[in-house]
mmCIF file of C-alpha atoms and ligand atoms in Angstrom:
data_model
loop_
_atom_site.group_PDB
_atom_site.id
_atom_site.type_symbol
_atom_site.label_atom_id
_atom_site.label_comp_id
_atom_site.label_asym_id
_atom_site.label_seq_id
_atom_site.Cartn_x
_atom_site.Cartn_y
_atom_site.Cartn_z
ATOM 1 C CA MET A 1 -72.037 -13.100 -12.810
ATOM 2 C CA THR A 2 -69.162 -10.863 -10.632
ATOM 3 C CA ILE A 3 -68.020 -12.001 -7.465
ATOM 4 C CA LEU A 4 -67.608 -8.694 -5.554
ATOM 5 C CA TYR A 5 -66.019 -8.649 -2.495
ATOM 6 C CA LEU A 6 -65.752 -5.965 -0.267
ATOM 7 C CA VAL A 7 -63.561 -4.914 1.525
ATOM 8 C CA ILE A 8 -63.864 -2.570 4.814
ATOM 9 C CA PRO A 9 -61.110 -1.536 7.055
ATOM 10 C CA CYS A 10 -61.870 -1.408 10.624
ATOM 11 C CA TYR A 11 -60.067 0.657 13.937
ATOM 12 C CA ASN A 12 -62.583 0.864 17.030
ATOM 13 C CA GLU A 13 -65.371 0.860 14.899
ATOM 14 C CA GLU A 14 -67.300 -1.204 17.652
ATOM 15 C CA GLU A 15 -70.433 2.325 17.114
ATOM 16 C CA VAL A 16 -70.857 2.027 13.411
ATOM 17 C CA LEU A 17 -70.576 -1.350 12.884
ATOM 18 C CA PRO A 18 -74.144 -2.253 13.741
ATOM 19 C CA GLU A 19 -75.630 0.121 11.436
ATOM 20 C CA THR A 20 -72.238 -0.304 8.834
ATOM 21 C CA THR A 21 -72.669 -4.373 8.670
ATOM 22 C CA ARG A 22 -77.250 -3.432 8.256
ATOM 23 C CA ARG A 23 -76.744 -1.191 5.692
ATOM 24 C CA LEU A 24 -73.499 -3.235 3.296
ATOM 25 C CA GLY A 25 -76.040 -6.251 3.805
ATOM 26 C CA GLU A 26 -79.323 -5.052 2.130
ATOM 27 C CA LYS A 27 -76.997 -3.765 -0.634
ATOM 28 C CA PHE A 28 -75.929 -6.819 -0.640
ATOM 29 C CA ASP A 29 -79.387 -8.179 -0.847
ATOM 30 C CA SER A 30 -80.104 -5.573 -3.915
ATOM 31 C CA LEU A 31 -77.349 -6.246 -5.873
ATOM 32 C CA LEU A 32 -77.332 -10.046 -5.213
ATOM 33 C CA GLN A 33 -81.270 -9.575 -6.244
ATOM 34 C CA SER A 34 -80.882 -7.438 -9.796
ATOM 35 C CA GLN A 35 -78.099 -10.397 -11.200
ATOM 36 C CA MET A 36 -75.438 -8.037 -10.678
ATOM 37 C CA ILE A 37 -73.068 -10.496 -8.024
ATOM 38 C CA SER A 38 -72.749 -14.019 -7.785
ATOM 39 C CA PRO A 39 -73.610 -15.330 -4.124
ATOM 40 C CA GLU A 40 -69.975 -15.780 -3.838
ATOM 41 C CA SER A 41 -69.186 -12.542 -3.919
ATOM 42 C CA ARG A 42 -68.405 -11.224 0.281
ATOM 43 C CA ILE A 43 -68.634 -8.291 2.712
ATOM 44 C CA LEU A 44 -64.433 -8.469 4.225
ATOM 45 C CA LEU A 45 -64.461 -6.663 7.691
ATOM 46 C CA VAL A 46 -60.643 -6.378 8.473
ATOM 47 C CA ASP A 47 -60.101 -5.708 12.215
ATOM 48 C CA ASP A 48 -57.104 -3.560 11.895
ATOM 49 C CA GLY A 49 -55.599 -3.882 16.471
ATOM 50 C CA SER A 50 -58.865 -2.573 17.959
ATOM 51 C CA ARG A 51 -58.757 -2.807 21.268
ATOM 52 C CA ASP A 52 -62.762 -2.150 21.788
ATOM 53 C CA HIS A 53 -65.184 -5.358 20.793
ATOM 54 C CA THR A 54 -65.047 -4.448 17.029
ATOM 55 C CA TRP A 55 -63.198 -8.409 16.259
ATOM 56 C CA PRO A 56 -66.030 -9.776 18.435
ATOM 57 C CA ILE A 57 -68.766 -8.303 16.882
ATOM 58 C CA ILE A 58 -67.177 -9.291 13.422
ATOM 59 C CA GLU A 59 -67.243 -12.788 14.726
ATOM 60 C CA ALA A 60 -70.194 -12.758 15.961
ATOM 61 C CA LEU A 61 -71.678 -11.228 12.231
ATOM 62 C CA HIS A 62 -69.895 -14.211 10.413
ATOM 63 C CA ARG A 63 -70.875 -17.178 12.465
ATOM 64 C CA GLN A 64 -74.372 -15.928 12.108
ATOM 65 C CA ASP A 65 -74.174 -14.475 8.252
ATOM 66 C CA PRO A 66 -72.366 -15.593 5.991
ATOM 67 C CA ARG A 67 -72.054 -13.092 3.456
ATOM 68 C CA PHE A 68 -69.541 -11.826 6.596
ATOM 69 C CA GLY A 69 -65.704 -12.165 6.518
ATOM 70 C CA GLY A 70 -63.041 -11.330 8.637
ATOM 71 C CA VAL A 71 -59.594 -10.245 8.795
ATOM 72 C CA LYS A 72 -57.274 -9.818 12.276
ATOM 73 C CA LEU A 73 -54.735 -8.274 12.299
ATOM 74 C CA SER A 74 -52.326 -8.888 14.708
ATOM 75 C CA ARG A 75 -51.539 -5.412 15.415
ATOM 76 C CA ASN A 76 -52.716 -1.641 14.793
ATOM 77 C CA LYS A 77 -50.624 -1.462 11.152
ATOM 78 C CA GLY A 78 -52.553 1.733 10.281
ATOM 79 C CA HIS A 79 -55.753 2.075 7.312
ATOM 80 C CA GLN A 80 -53.294 1.361 3.707
ATOM 81 C CA ASN A 81 -51.572 -1.233 5.432
ATOM 82 C CA ALA A 82 -55.062 -2.607 6.651
ATOM 83 C CA LEU A 83 -56.819 -2.570 3.809
ATOM 84 C CA LEU A 84 -53.680 -3.921 1.992
ATOM 85 C CA ALA A 85 -54.364 -6.940 3.596
ATOM 86 C CA GLY A 86 -58.054 -7.370 2.888
ATOM 87 C CA LEU A 87 -57.104 -6.962 -0.325
ATOM 88 C CA THR A 88 -54.258 -9.901 -0.468
ATOM 89 C CA VAL A 89 -56.658 -11.730 1.455
ATOM 90 C CA ALA A 90 -59.355 -11.522 -1.365
ATOM 91 C CA ASN A 91 -57.483 -11.897 -3.994
ATOM 92 C CA GLY A 92 -57.514 -15.378 -6.035
ATOM 93 C CA HIS A 93 -61.285 -15.090 -4.264
ATOM 94 C CA CYS A 94 -63.308 -12.840 -6.586
ATOM 95 C CA ASP A 95 -63.308 -10.802 -9.685
ATOM 96 C CA ALA A 96 -63.771 -7.703 -9.010
ATOM 97 C CA VAL A 97 -62.838 -5.722 -5.475
ATOM 98 C CA ILE A 98 -64.067 -2.376 -3.085
ATOM 99 C CA SER A 99 -62.452 -0.528 -0.419
ATOM 100 C CA LEU A 100 -64.653 1.822 1.135
ATOM 101 C CA ASP A 101 -63.723 2.821 4.827
ATOM 102 C CA ALA A 102 -65.882 1.892 8.078
ATOM 103 C CA ASP A 103 -68.464 4.964 7.886
ATOM 104 C CA LEU A 104 -70.233 5.152 5.114
ATOM 105 C CA GLN A 105 -68.778 8.355 5.058
ATOM 106 C CA ASP A 106 -68.700 6.974 0.796
ATOM 107 C CA ASP A 107 -71.798 7.008 -0.809
ATOM 108 C CA ILE A 108 -73.162 2.812 -0.577
ATOM 109 C CA ASN A 109 -75.069 3.368 -3.672
ATOM 110 C CA ALA A 110 -71.961 4.039 -5.977
ATOM 111 C CA ILE A 111 -71.148 1.106 -5.684
ATOM 112 C CA ASP A 112 -73.890 -0.532 -8.266
ATOM 113 C CA ARG A 113 -72.053 2.003 -10.522
ATOM 114 C CA MET A 114 -69.257 0.997 -10.201
ATOM 115 C CA VAL A 115 -70.309 -2.633 -10.882
ATOM 116 C CA GLU A 116 -72.046 -1.443 -13.876
ATOM 117 C CA ARG A 117 -68.834 -0.119 -15.064
ATOM 118 C CA PHE A 118 -66.826 -3.098 -14.454
ATOM 119 C CA GLN A 119 -68.689 -5.217 -16.708
ATOM 120 C CA GLU A 120 -68.137 -2.994 -19.178
ATOM 121 C CA GLY A 121 -64.749 -3.575 -18.988
ATOM 122 C CA TYR A 122 -63.326 -1.239 -16.212
ATOM 123 C CA GLU A 123 -60.628 -2.733 -14.922
ATOM 124 C CA VAL A 124 -60.132 -0.032 -12.166
ATOM 125 C CA VAL A 125 -63.090 2.543 -11.196
ATOM 126 C CA TYR A 126 -62.541 5.679 -8.989
ATOM 127 C CA GLY A 127 -64.471 6.961 -6.336
ATOM 128 C CA VAL A 128 -64.777 10.638 -6.829
ATOM 129 C CA ARG A 129 -66.377 13.122 -4.382
ATOM 130 C CA SER A 130 -68.493 15.204 -6.808
ATOM 131 C CA SER A 131 -68.200 18.620 -3.166
ATOM 132 C CA ARG A 132 -66.245 18.882 -0.384
ATOM 133 C CA ALA A 133 -69.874 20.571 1.352
ATOM 134 C CA THR A 134 -69.720 17.713 4.061
ATOM 135 C CA ASP A 135 -66.234 19.000 5.615
ATOM 136 C CA THR A 136 -64.690 20.997 8.310
ATOM 137 C CA ALA A 137 -63.067 24.567 6.024
ATOM 138 C CA PHE A 138 -60.420 23.713 7.335
ATOM 139 C CA LYS A 139 -60.235 20.048 6.000
ATOM 140 C CA ARG A 140 -60.649 21.113 2.958
ATOM 141 C CA GLY A 141 -58.384 23.630 2.919
ATOM 142 C CA THR A 142 -55.968 21.136 3.343
ATOM 143 C CA ALA A 143 -57.391 18.649 0.787
ATOM 144 C CA GLY A 144 -57.544 21.238 -1.452
ATOM 145 C CA ALA A 145 -53.284 22.337 -0.924
ATOM 146 C CA PHE A 146 -51.901 19.069 -0.948
ATOM 147 C CA TYR A 147 -53.770 17.494 -4.010
ATOM 148 C CA LYS A 148 -52.225 20.930 -4.956
ATOM 149 C CA LEU A 149 -49.070 20.306 -3.911
ATOM 150 C CA MET A 150 -48.926 16.443 -5.204
ATOM 151 C CA ARG A 151 -49.184 17.049 -8.911
ATOM 152 C CA MET A 152 -46.723 20.018 -8.892
ATOM 153 C CA LEU A 153 -44.199 17.601 -8.116
ATOM 154 C CA GLY A 154 -45.302 15.489 -10.202
ATOM 155 C CA VAL A 155 -47.247 12.925 -8.999
ATOM 156 C CA GLU A 156 -49.761 11.204 -10.521
ATOM 157 C CA ILE A 157 -53.154 11.574 -8.627
ATOM 158 C CA VAL A 158 -57.377 11.333 -9.081
ATOM 159 C CA ASP A 159 -58.363 14.398 -7.734
ATOM 160 C CA ASN A 160 -60.658 14.059 -4.791
ATOM 161 C CA HIS A 161 -60.429 10.089 -5.039
ATOM 162 C CA ALA A 162 -59.376 8.259 -1.538
ATOM 163 C CA ASP A 163 -59.504 4.940 -0.940
ATOM 164 C CA TYR A 164 -63.374 4.098 -3.002
ATOM 165 C CA ARG A 165 -62.329 1.622 -5.814
ATOM 166 C CA LEU A 166 -63.299 -0.779 -7.784
ATOM 167 C CA LEU A 167 -60.495 -3.009 -8.976
ATOM 168 C CA SER A 168 -60.391 -6.156 -11.133
ATOM 169 C CA LYS A 169 -58.907 -9.137 -10.455
ATOM 170 C CA ARG A 170 -55.965 -8.321 -12.703
ATOM 171 C CA ALA A 171 -55.162 -4.241 -11.223
ATOM 172 C CA LEU A 172 -55.619 -6.736 -7.594
ATOM 173 C CA ALA A 173 -52.624 -8.783 -8.417
ATOM 174 C CA ALA A 174 -50.683 -6.292 -10.311
ATOM 175 C CA LEU A 175 -51.483 -3.731 -7.200
ATOM 176 C CA LEU A 176 -50.706 -6.134 -5.287
ATOM 177 C CA GLU A 177 -46.826 -6.835 -6.846
ATOM 178 C CA PHE A 178 -46.075 -3.356 -6.036
ATOM 179 C CA GLN A 179 -44.094 -4.295 -2.402
ATOM 180 C CA GLU A 180 -43.067 -0.703 -0.662
ATOM 181 C CA VAL A 181 -43.163 0.176 2.949
ATOM 182 C CA ASN A 182 -44.390 2.555 2.921
ATOM 183 C CA LEU A 183 -47.670 2.724 1.351
ATOM 184 C CA PHE A 184 -50.405 5.852 -0.590
ATOM 185 C CA LEU A 185 -51.856 3.064 -2.296
ATOM 186 C CA ARG A 186 -53.728 5.870 -4.220
ATOM 187 C CA GLY A 187 -50.369 7.162 -5.705
ATOM 188 C CA ILE A 188 -50.460 3.327 -7.310
ATOM 189 C CA VAL A 189 -53.522 2.112 -8.540
ATOM 190 C CA PRO A 190 -52.813 5.055 -11.252
ATOM 191 C CA LEU A 191 -49.393 3.480 -11.979
ATOM 192 C CA ILE A 192 -51.246 0.165 -12.573
ATOM 193 C CA GLY A 193 -52.742 1.083 -16.149
ATOM 194 C CA PHE A 194 -55.345 -0.842 -17.473
ATOM 195 C CA ARG A 195 -58.659 0.632 -18.862
ATOM 196 C CA SER A 196 -60.441 3.227 -15.299
ATOM 197 C CA THR A 197 -62.762 5.188 -15.397
ATOM 198 C CA VAL A 198 -64.611 7.281 -12.164
ATOM 199 C CA VAL A 199 -67.464 7.853 -10.969
ATOM 200 C CA PRO A 200 -68.784 10.684 -8.505
ATOM 201 C CA TYR A 201 -70.529 10.932 -5.642
ATOM 202 C CA GLU A 202 -71.594 12.521 -2.339
ATOM 203 C CA ARG A 203 -69.231 12.030 0.778
ATOM 204 C CA ALA A 204 -71.430 12.197 4.113
ATOM 205 C CA GLU A 205 -70.383 12.625 7.251
ATOM 206 C CA ARG A 206 -69.443 10.257 9.639
ATOM 207 C CA PHE A 207 -72.564 8.959 11.192
ATOM 208 C CA ALA A 208 -71.489 7.978 14.627
ATOM 209 C CA GLY A 209 -67.691 7.242 17.046
ATOM 210 C CA GLU A 210 -64.490 9.846 15.847
ATOM 211 C CA SER A 211 -62.220 10.218 12.914
ATOM 212 C CA LYS A 212 -59.726 7.470 12.937
ATOM 213 C CA TYR A 213 -57.078 10.005 11.307
ATOM 214 C CA PRO A 214 -56.465 13.124 14.264
ATOM 215 C CA LEU A 215 -54.264 15.581 12.645
ATOM 216 C CA LYS A 216 -50.948 13.991 13.026
ATOM 217 C CA LYS A 217 -51.678 10.726 10.952
ATOM 218 C CA MET A 218 -52.830 12.517 8.335
ATOM 219 C CA LEU A 219 -49.535 14.921 7.849
ATOM 220 C CA LEU A 220 -47.761 11.779 7.958
ATOM 221 C CA PHE A 221 -49.916 10.689 5.453
ATOM 222 C CA ALA A 222 -49.576 13.171 3.168
ATOM 223 C CA PHE A 223 -46.061 12.761 3.938
ATOM 224 C CA ASP A 224 -45.349 9.267 2.732
ATOM 225 C CA GLY A 225 -47.649 10.336 -0.190
ATOM 226 C CA ILE A 226 -45.093 12.736 -1.445
ATOM 227 C CA THR A 227 -41.465 11.064 -0.334
ATOM 228 C CA SER A 228 -42.801 7.489 -2.551
ATOM 229 C CA PHE A 229 -43.974 9.132 -5.138
ATOM 230 C CA SER A 230 -42.211 11.335 -6.127
ATOM 231 C CA ILE A 231 -37.947 13.408 -5.437
ATOM 232 C CA ARG A 232 -38.809 16.330 -6.972
ATOM 233 C CA PRO A 233 -38.178 17.770 -3.204
ATOM 234 C CA ILE A 234 -34.189 16.632 -3.421
ATOM 235 C CA ARG A 235 -34.051 18.050 -7.110
ATOM 236 C CA LEU A 236 -34.411 21.380 -5.324
ATOM 237 C CA VAL A 237 -32.265 21.146 -3.196
ATOM 238 C CA THR A 238 -29.363 20.758 -5.995
ATOM 239 C CA LEU A 239 -30.625 22.687 -7.229
ATOM 240 C CA LEU A 240 -31.085 25.491 -4.479
ATOM 241 C CA GLY A 241 -27.696 24.358 -4.397
ATOM 242 C CA ALA A 242 -26.552 25.357 -7.482
ATOM 243 C CA LEU A 243 -27.900 28.919 -7.228
ATOM 244 C CA ILE A 244 -26.526 29.681 -4.206
ATOM 245 C CA PHE A 245 -23.177 28.697 -5.328
ATOM 246 C CA GLY A 246 -23.523 30.874 -7.723
ATOM 247 C CA GLY A 247 -24.912 33.687 -5.936
ATOM 248 C CA SER A 248 -21.496 33.573 -3.936
ATOM 249 C CA LEU A 249 -19.307 34.061 -7.113
ATOM 250 C CA LEU A 250 -21.135 36.328 -7.744
ATOM 251 C CA GLY A 251 -20.121 38.126 -4.584
ATOM 252 C CA LEU A 252 -16.877 37.352 -4.263
ATOM 253 C CA PHE A 253 -16.186 39.247 -7.560
ATOM 254 C CA ALA A 254 -17.963 42.520 -6.646
ATOM 255 C CA LEU A 255 -16.330 42.252 -3.523
ATOM 256 C CA LEU A 256 -12.797 41.644 -5.362
ATOM 257 C CA ILE A 257 -12.976 44.780 -7.025
ATOM 258 C CA GLN A 258 -14.347 47.035 -4.423
ATOM 259 C CA LYS A 259 -11.305 45.155 -2.979
ATOM 260 C CA LEU A 260 -9.587 46.658 -6.253
ATOM 261 C CA PHE A 261 -10.532 50.043 -5.654
ATOM 262 C CA GLY A 262 -9.230 50.448 -2.437
ATOM 263 C CA GLN A 263 -12.718 50.534 0.033
ATOM 264 C CA THR A 264 -12.472 48.634 2.859
ATOM 265 C CA VAL A 265 -15.940 46.747 3.711
ATOM 266 C CA GLN A 266 -17.793 47.141 7.560
ATOM 267 C CA GLY A 267 -19.592 42.845 6.696
ATOM 268 C CA TRP A 268 -20.228 41.840 9.892
ATOM 269 C CA THR A 269 -24.449 42.448 9.497
ATOM 270 C CA THR A 270 -23.524 40.350 6.279
ATOM 271 C CA LEU A 271 -21.105 37.711 7.323
ATOM 272 C CA MET A 272 -22.985 36.808 9.417
ATOM 273 C CA GLY A 273 -26.197 36.524 7.846
ATOM 274 C CA SER A 274 -25.023 34.746 6.448
ATOM 275 C CA ILE A 275 -23.863 32.487 7.994
ATOM 276 C CA TRP A 276 -27.271 31.607 10.070
ATOM 277 C CA MET A 277 -29.012 31.802 6.098
ATOM 278 C CA LEU A 278 -26.649 29.340 4.867
ATOM 279 C CA GLY A 279 -26.586 27.317 7.572
ATOM 280 C CA GLY A 280 -30.603 26.761 8.411
ATOM 281 C CA ILE A 281 -30.356 26.207 3.845
ATOM 282 C CA GLN A 282 -28.184 23.123 4.805
ATOM 283 C CA LEU A 283 -29.764 22.092 7.940
ATOM 284 C CA LEU A 284 -32.995 21.985 5.628
ATOM 285 C CA CYS A 285 -31.429 20.696 2.779
ATOM 286 C CA LEU A 286 -29.923 17.189 5.367
ATOM 287 C CA GLY A 287 -33.150 16.775 6.123
ATOM 288 C CA ILE A 288 -35.099 16.558 3.816
ATOM 289 C CA ILE A 289 -32.026 14.245 1.643
ATOM 290 C CA GLY A 290 -32.464 12.487 5.340
ATOM 291 C CA GLU A 291 -35.775 11.741 5.111
ATOM 292 C CA TYR A 292 -35.465 9.777 1.788
ATOM 293 C CA ILE A 293 -32.493 7.842 3.857
ATOM 294 C CA GLY A 294 -34.761 7.311 5.696
ATOM 295 C CA ARG A 295 -37.329 5.411 3.601
ATOM 296 C CA ILE A 296 -34.917 3.528 2.092
ATOM 297 C CA TYR A 297 -33.579 2.021 5.206
ATOM 298 C CA GLN A 298 -37.230 1.618 5.942
ATOM 299 C CA GLU A 299 -37.687 -0.824 2.546
ATOM 300 C CA THR A 300 -34.599 -2.435 1.779
ATOM 301 C CA LYS A 301 -35.503 -4.434 5.273
ATOM 302 C CA HIS A 302 -38.179 -5.609 3.632
ATOM 303 C CA ARG A 303 -40.611 -5.993 6.752
ATOM 304 C CA PRO A 304 -43.550 -7.570 6.349
ATOM 305 C CA ARG A 305 -46.127 -5.021 5.861
ATOM 306 C CA PHE A 306 -49.194 -7.277 8.114
ATOM 307 C CA ILE A 307 -49.235 -9.836 9.780
ATOM 308 C CA ILE A 308 -52.237 -11.630 9.883
ATOM 309 C CA ASP A 309 -53.505 -13.844 12.666
ATOM 310 C CA GLN A 310 -57.022 -14.822 12.373
ATOM 311 C CA ILE A 311 -58.854 -15.394 8.845
ATOM 312 C CA ARG A 312 -63.020 -16.088 8.881
ATOM 313 C CA LEU A 313 -64.452 -16.007 5.586
ATOM 314 C CA ASP A 314 -66.750 -19.080 3.728
ATOM 315 C CA GLU A 315 -65.675 -19.768 0.391
ATOM 316 C CA THR A 316 -68.747 -22.118 -0.514
ATOM 317 C CA ASN A 317 -71.257 -20.686 -1.811
ATOM 318 C CA GLY A 318 -73.171 -19.413 1.106
HETATM 319 N N1 UDP B 401 -58.196 3.281 9.873
HETATM 320 C C1 UDP B 401 -57.832 1.521 10.337
HETATM 321 N N2 UDP B 401 -56.629 1.965 10.371
HETATM 322 C C2 UDP B 401 -56.130 3.075 11.408
HETATM 323 C C3 UDP B 401 -57.140 4.024 10.896
HETATM 324 C C4 UDP B 401 -57.918 4.233 10.447
HETATM 325 O O1 UDP B 401 -57.805 0.665 9.832
HETATM 326 O O2 UDP B 401 -55.281 3.199 11.953
HETATM 327 C C5 UDP B 401 -59.917 2.787 9.017
HETATM 328 C C6 UDP B 401 -60.867 3.262 9.286
HETATM 329 O O3 UDP B 401 -61.487 2.217 10.180
HETATM 330 C C7 UDP B 401 -61.956 3.107 8.744
HETATM 331 C C8 UDP B 401 -61.421 4.777 7.664
HETATM 332 O O4 UDP B 401 -59.714 3.733 8.281
HETATM 333 O O5 UDP B 401 -62.425 2.508 8.391
HETATM 334 C C9 UDP B 401 -60.938 6.016 7.581
HETATM 335 O O6 UDP B 401 -61.356 6.175 8.717
HETATM 336 P P1 UDP B 401 -61.779 7.605 9.739
HETATM 337 O O7 UDP B 401 -63.205 7.397 9.102
HETATM 338 O O8 UDP B 401 -61.406 7.737 10.872
HETATM 339 O O9 UDP B 401 -61.244 8.456 8.676
HETATM 340 P P2 UDP B 401 -61.877 9.403 7.526
HETATM 341 O O10 UDP B 401 -63.027 9.620 7.343
HETATM 342 O O11 UDP B 401 -60.943 11.263 9.278
HETATM 343 O O12 UDP B 401 -60.412 10.876 7.156
HETATM 344 MG MG1 MG B 402 -64.637 8.351 7.718
#
């Protein structure tokens, strides 16, 4: 039987945790009854440095019910790092791990199908949203544009897949080999390889509390995704430079010919225009290159991606 770990990052989720853990507990029992998972399976909640009662709730839950485990990070490190911390703790204890969000927007009934696929021999099972009906038009539009842009930049990414996925023991160990500090898990997972498949599900609305992903965090996340997986923006800068250089050579040639035929040019507008335009393009390109250098700087420091404060986990069969 499969030892399954569910890993759930939680940041200020006191409003959703009681209901979430009740629903997950039910799901856990039904999987246990149908003998799909072993009793050594666990639900691992990662407290990402919450400022509310998230950790006391997790601790109390663990005390009453050994099916639940907890990991407390020393401070808020963001969704991806919190998830990675949970996966790191789960590594070595389980046959398969499923990551999902604390608000249960991802339909937990897809867990059954994910585990089935795993038992059929798939090592990576992506949860893919079959529709975005519950999203605002804005989120739908921006998400669609983002996936399109990523693909244009040559990044392999599974459409409409967030961080709801199953990883086998081997796939999990492979994922943990990736040492990057600018974490964009949904870009890394396809790089692992192994046999993979997709399980579609309907995404619900958050049933309580509010999104912990404001627009600013979302944009930063998207930016991380692009710069961690594609150097095409830098190539575009090179191409732009080459084009402008070529253009200016042609322009110079034209001016020389005009001069030979004795036509003097007024040219103030063109002059000013080109100064400003070229200056702008140069700054933009420096900025793009600077973004990459900044990331190289961050990566070379190899700072820890998370620091664990406490772990609550009973490994013996509860
Ligand atoms: N989350 C986290 N750390 C953060 C922000 C979010 O662990 O700094 C968790 C959050 O508790 C939730 C998941 O990441 O379990 C997804 O966040 P949310 O549901 O707010 O994002 P949305 O669904 O709105 O994109
Ligand atoms: Mg959510």
